[in-house]
Coordinates of C-alpha atoms in Angstrom, one line a residue:
M135 CA 87.1 99.4 75.8
S136 CA 90.5 100.0 77.4
A137 CA 93.0 97.1 77.3
L138 CA 93.5 97.6 80.9
S139 CA 90.2 96.1 81.7
G140 CA 91.5 92.7 81.2
A141 CA 92.9 90.2 83.8
R142 CA 96.7 90.9 82.9
L143 CA 98.6 93.0 85.4
A144 CA 99.2 96.5 83.9
F145 CA 101.8 99.1 84.6
G146 CA 101.7 102.8 83.8
A147 CA 104.0 105.8 83.9
G148 CA 103.7 109.6 84.5
G149 CA 101.1 110.5 87.1
A150 CA 102.6 112.1 90.2
V151 CA 105.6 113.6 88.4
S152 CA 105.8 117.4 88.4
G153 CA 108.1 120.1 87.1
L154 CA 109.1 118.5 83.9
S155 CA 109.7 120.5 80.8
A156 CA 107.8 119.7 77.6
T157 CA 110.8 117.8 76.2
Q158 CA 111.1 115.8 79.4
T159 CA 107.3 114.9 79.3
L160 CA 107.5 113.9 75.8
D161 CA 110.7 111.7 76.4
L162 CA 108.9 110.1 79.3
A163 CA 105.6 109.3 77.4
Q164 CA 107.6 108.1 74.3
G165 CA 109.9 106.0 76.6
A166 CA 107.0 104.4 78.3
D167 CA 105.4 103.7 75.0
E168 CA 108.5 102.0 73.6
L169 CA 109.2 100.1 76.7
G170 CA 105.8 98.4 76.8
Y171 CA 104.1 100.3 79.6
D172 CA 100.3 100.2 79.3
L173 CA 99.3 103.7 80.4
F174 CA 100.8 107.3 80.6
S175 CA 98.9 109.8 82.7
L176 CA 99.0 113.4 83.7
S177 CA 97.7 115.2 86.9
D178 CA 95.4 118.3 86.8
H179 CA 96.5 121.3 88.9
L180 CA 95.9 124.8 87.6
H181 CA 96.9 126.6 90.8
S182 CA 100.3 125.2 91.9
D183 CA 103.8 126.3 93.2
S184 CA 105.4 123.9 90.6
P185 CA 105.2 124.1 86.8
T186 CA 102.1 122.3 85.6
D187 CA 100.6 121.4 82.2
D188 CA 96.8 121.2 81.3
P189 CA 96.4 117.5 80.9
F190 CA 93.9 117.6 78.0
T191 CA 96.3 119.8 76.0
T192 CA 99.3 117.8 76.7
L193 CA 97.7 114.4 76.2
S194 CA 96.4 115.5 72.8
W195 CA 100.0 116.6 71.9
L196 CA 101.4 113.2 73.1
S197 CA 98.7 111.2 71.4
G198 CA 100.3 112.2 68.1
Q199 CA 103.7 111.3 69.2
T200 CA 103.1 107.9 70.7
R201 CA 101.9 104.6 69.0
R202 CA 100.1 102.3 71.4
I203 CA 100.2 103.4 75.0
E204 CA 96.9 104.6 76.5
L205 CA 96.6 108.0 77.9
A206 CA 94.8 109.3 81.0
T207 CA 93.9 112.1 83.2
N208 CA 95.0 111.4 86.8
V209 CA 92.7 112.7 87.8
L210 CA 90.6 115.5 86.2
A211 CA 89.3 118.1 88.8
L212 CA 85.6 118.4 88.2
P213 CA 85.3 122.1 89.3
Y214 CA 87.6 123.2 86.5
R215 CA 85.5 122.3 83.5
P216 CA 81.7 121.8 82.9
P217 CA 80.9 118.2 82.3
P218 CA 79.5 118.7 78.8
V219 CA 82.8 120.4 77.8
V220 CA 84.7 117.5 79.3
A221 CA 82.5 115.2 77.2
K222 CA 83.4 116.8 74.0
I223 CA 87.2 117.3 74.7
A224 CA 87.4 113.6 75.8
E225 CA 85.6 112.4 72.8
T226 CA 88.0 114.4 70.6
L227 CA 91.0 113.2 72.3
D228 CA 89.9 109.6 72.2
R229 CA 89.1 109.9 68.5
L230 CA 92.4 111.5 67.6
S231 CA 94.3 109.0 69.6
G232 CA 92.8 106.0 68.0
G233 CA 90.6 105.1 71.0
R234 CA 93.4 105.2 73.6
F235 CA 91.9 107.7 76.2
V236 CA 90.9 106.9 79.8
L237 CA 89.1 109.6 81.7
G238 CA 90.3 109.7 85.3
L239 CA 87.9 112.0 87.2
G240 CA 87.8 113.4 90.7
G241 CA 85.2 115.5 92.6
G242 CA 87.9 118.0 93.5
G243 CA 90.1 117.4 96.4
Y244 CA 92.0 120.7 96.8
D245 CA 89.5 123.4 97.6
A246 CA 92.2 126.0 97.9
E247 CA 92.8 125.8 94.1
F248 CA 89.2 126.3 93.3
H249 CA 89.0 129.3 95.8
A250 CA 91.9 130.8 94.2
F251 CA 90.3 130.7 90.8
G252 CA 87.0 131.8 91.9
L253 CA 85.5 128.3 90.9
T254 CA 82.6 126.6 92.6
E255 CA 83.3 125.2 96.0
R256 CA 81.3 122.3 97.0
T257 CA 80.7 120.4 100.3
G258 CA 81.5 116.8 100.4
G259 CA 78.0 115.7 99.8
Q260 CA 77.7 118.2 96.9
K261 CA 80.9 116.7 95.3
I262 CA 79.3 113.3 95.3
V263 CA 76.1 114.6 93.8
G264 CA 78.2 116.4 91.2
Q265 CA 80.2 113.3 90.2
R266 CA 77.0 111.3 89.8
E267 CA 75.5 113.9 87.7
A268 CA 78.7 114.5 85.7
I269 CA 79.0 110.7 84.9
A270 CA 75.4 110.7 83.7
I271 CA 76.0 113.7 81.4
L272 CA 79.3 112.3 80.1
R273 CA 77.8 108.9 79.1
G274 CA 74.5 110.6 77.8
L275 CA 76.5 112.7 75.5
W276 CA 78.8 110.0 74.5
S277 CA 75.7 107.9 73.4
G278 CA 75.3 110.4 70.5
K279 CA 71.7 111.0 71.6
P280 CA 70.2 114.3 72.9
T281 CA 70.7 114.4 76.6
T282 CA 68.6 116.3 79.3
L283 CA 69.5 116.2 82.9
T284 CA 68.2 118.9 85.5
G285 CA 70.5 118.2 88.4
Q286 CA 71.5 120.0 91.7
E287 CA 75.0 120.8 90.5
F288 CA 75.0 120.3 86.7
S289 CA 72.3 120.5 84.0
V290 CA 72.0 120.0 80.2
H291 CA 68.9 120.5 78.1
G292 CA 68.8 118.4 74.8
A293 CA 72.6 118.6 74.5
R294 CA 74.5 116.4 72.1
I295 CA 77.9 116.0 70.6
T296 CA 78.9 114.8 67.2
P297 CA 80.4 112.4 66.5
P298 CA 80.0 110.1 69.5
P299 CA 82.9 107.9 70.6
A300 CA 83.4 105.0 68.5
Q301 CA 83.8 102.9 71.7
P302 CA 83.0 103.5 75.4
I303 CA 85.5 105.8 77.1
P304 CA 86.4 104.3 80.4
I305 CA 85.8 106.5 83.6
W306 CA 88.0 105.9 86.6
L307 CA 87.3 107.7 89.8
G308 CA 90.0 108.9 92.2
S309 CA 87.9 108.2 95.4
Y310 CA 88.7 107.9 99.0
G311 CA 85.7 108.6 101.3
P312 CA 82.9 106.1 101.9
R313 CA 80.3 107.7 99.6
A314 CA 82.8 108.3 96.8
L315 CA 84.0 104.8 97.0
A316 CA 80.3 103.4 96.9
L317 CA 79.7 105.7 93.8
T318 CA 82.8 104.1 92.3
G319 CA 81.6 100.6 92.6
E320 CA 78.1 101.5 91.4
L321 CA 79.1 103.5 88.3
A322 CA 82.7 103.7 87.4
D323 CA 84.8 101.5 85.2
G324 CA 87.9 101.9 87.4
W325 CA 89.1 103.1 90.8
L326 CA 92.3 105.2 91.0
P327 CA 93.6 106.1 94.5
S328 CA 97.2 106.8 95.4
I329 CA 98.7 104.1 97.6
G330 CA 101.0 106.5 99.4
R331 CA 97.9 108.4 100.9
V332 CA 96.2 105.4 102.4
G333 CA 98.7 102.6 102.9
L334 CA 98.0 98.9 102.3
D335 CA 95.5 98.4 104.9
G336 CA 93.5 101.5 104.1
A337 CA 93.5 100.4 100.3
R338 CA 92.3 97.0 101.3
R339 CA 89.4 98.3 103.2
M340 CA 88.5 100.9 100.6
R341 CA 88.6 98.2 97.8
E342 CA 86.1 96.2 99.8
V343 CA 83.8 99.1 99.8
V344 CA 84.1 99.5 96.1
L345 CA 83.5 95.8 95.3
A346 CA 80.6 95.6 97.7
A347 CA 78.9 98.6 96.1
A348 CA 79.5 96.9 92.7
T349 CA 77.7 93.8 93.8
R350 CA 74.7 95.8 95.3
A351 CA 74.4 97.5 92.0
G352 CA 74.2 94.2 90.2
R353 CA 77.6 94.7 88.6
D354 CA 80.5 92.2 88.2
P355 CA 83.1 93.5 90.7
A356 CA 85.9 92.0 88.6
S357 CA 84.9 94.5 85.8
I358 CA 86.2 97.3 87.8
V359 CA 89.9 98.1 87.1
C360 CA 91.6 98.7 90.4
A361 CA 94.6 100.9 89.7
T362 CA 96.8 102.9 92.0
N363 CA 99.4 105.6 91.9
V364 CA 102.7 104.6 93.2
I365 CA 105.8 106.8 93.7
V366 CA 108.9 104.8 93.2
R367 CA 112.5 105.7 94.1
L368 CA 114.7 102.9 93.0
G369 CA 118.2 102.9 94.8
Q370 CA 117.1 105.3 97.4
Q371 CA 115.7 105.0 100.9
A372 CA 112.6 107.1 101.5
S373 CA 111.7 108.4 105.0
P374 CA 109.4 106.1 107.0
G375 CA 105.8 107.0 106.5
S376 CA 106.3 108.8 103.2
G377 CA 104.3 106.3 101.3
V378 CA 107.0 106.1 98.7
V379 CA 108.2 102.6 97.4
S380 CA 112.1 102.7 97.6
G381 CA 115.2 100.8 98.2
T382 CA 117.1 98.1 96.2
V383 CA 115.6 96.3 93.2
A384 CA 114.7 93.3 95.5
E385 CA 113.0 95.7 98.0
V386 CA 111.0 97.5 95.4
I387 CA 109.9 94.2 93.9
D388 CA 108.6 93.0 97.3
Q389 CA 106.8 96.3 98.0
L390 CA 105.1 96.3 94.5
V391 CA 104.0 92.6 94.9
D392 CA 102.4 93.5 98.3
I393 CA 100.4 96.3 96.5
V394 CA 99.2 93.9 93.9
A395 CA 98.3 91.5 96.6
V396 CA 95.7 93.9 97.9
G397 CA 93.9 93.5 94.6
F398 CA 95.3 96.1 92.4
T399 CA 95.4 95.2 88.7
A400 CA 97.3 98.3 87.4
L401 CA 100.2 100.0 89.1
L402 CA 100.9 103.6 87.8
L403 CA 104.6 104.1 88.6
A404 CA 105.7 107.7 89.1
V405 CA 109.3 108.1 88.1
P406 CA 110.8 111.2 86.5
T407 CA 113.2 109.8 83.9
V408 CA 113.3 107.3 81.0
A409 CA 116.4 105.7 82.5
E410 CA 114.3 104.8 85.7
L411 CA 111.5 103.5 83.5
E412 CA 114.1 101.3 81.6
T413 CA 115.4 99.9 84.9
L414 CA 111.9 99.1 86.2
A415 CA 110.9 97.4 82.9
R416 CA 114.0 95.3 82.8
D417 CA 114.6 94.5 86.5
V418 CA 111.5 94.9 88.4
L419 CA 108.3 94.5 86.4
P420 CA 108.9 91.0 85.1
A421 CA 109.6 89.7 88.6
V422 CA 106.5 91.5 90.0
R423 CA 104.4 89.8 87.3
A424 CA 105.9 86.4 88.1
Q425 CA 105.6 86.7 91.9
A426 CA 102.1 88.3 91.7
A427 CA 100.8 85.5 89.7
T428 CA 101.5 83.1 92.7
R429 CA 99.5 85.2 95.1
S430 CA 95.8 85.8 95.4
P431 CA 94.3 89.3 96.1
S432 CA 93.4 89.7 99.8
S433 CA 89.6 89.9 99.0

């Protein structure tokens, strides 16, 4: 199981960073690994105006050039790849990385991308059904046993993969709507929204939905990793309402502590350079840990 499932406040890198060359991406991942960050993640966009990399291919490459940092998709768009294919790729990446993979999964929030590629476009309800079925297929195949599921969106018939993962691969859902949040609490190992999209109050309300759904499902709400993407611009002043954490070291510390106080246990910090990762690791993160330890989550 992922080391991020513990009580310790965790920090990640990568995520909402685009337009990097292969060398820059490698530098960022290796820098995060050496500086003690817990997770490095990559987004999933095939149809884009900016240069993009396939996250599975890139994370596999990075797994051989990093030592300890966990690697995640942030988040995988379900319409791009059939769930059984995702199950096999994820198992392989997890095995080759020594058990360091976290599968961030989304129902597919950018319909224009799927339309452009001629892929399946689903209604909101169909996306929820598809995610539920995909999770069942993933975990069924990861069990190593033949898996059969005849669903509305996805089906498998006596499918199996060999070898199965040596340990459970965490599934984090990038969810926002009420039904998706409830599904997260019912089935997922983690919740991964972007704080800039919802704000502190929105995140607080959404987290309550996730935790309530976990309780209804008979799960321990504390077992769900609450992670969030945070765009950080240290030494700059972002425009009001942008959702970007910015300002002086002290201002950034205060904003990150406020995010932790909502109940997030992992902050995935999007900065584009190793120098910024170094500054955060030296001047910001220790203070965030110390101050966050004195505050209780809002719920």
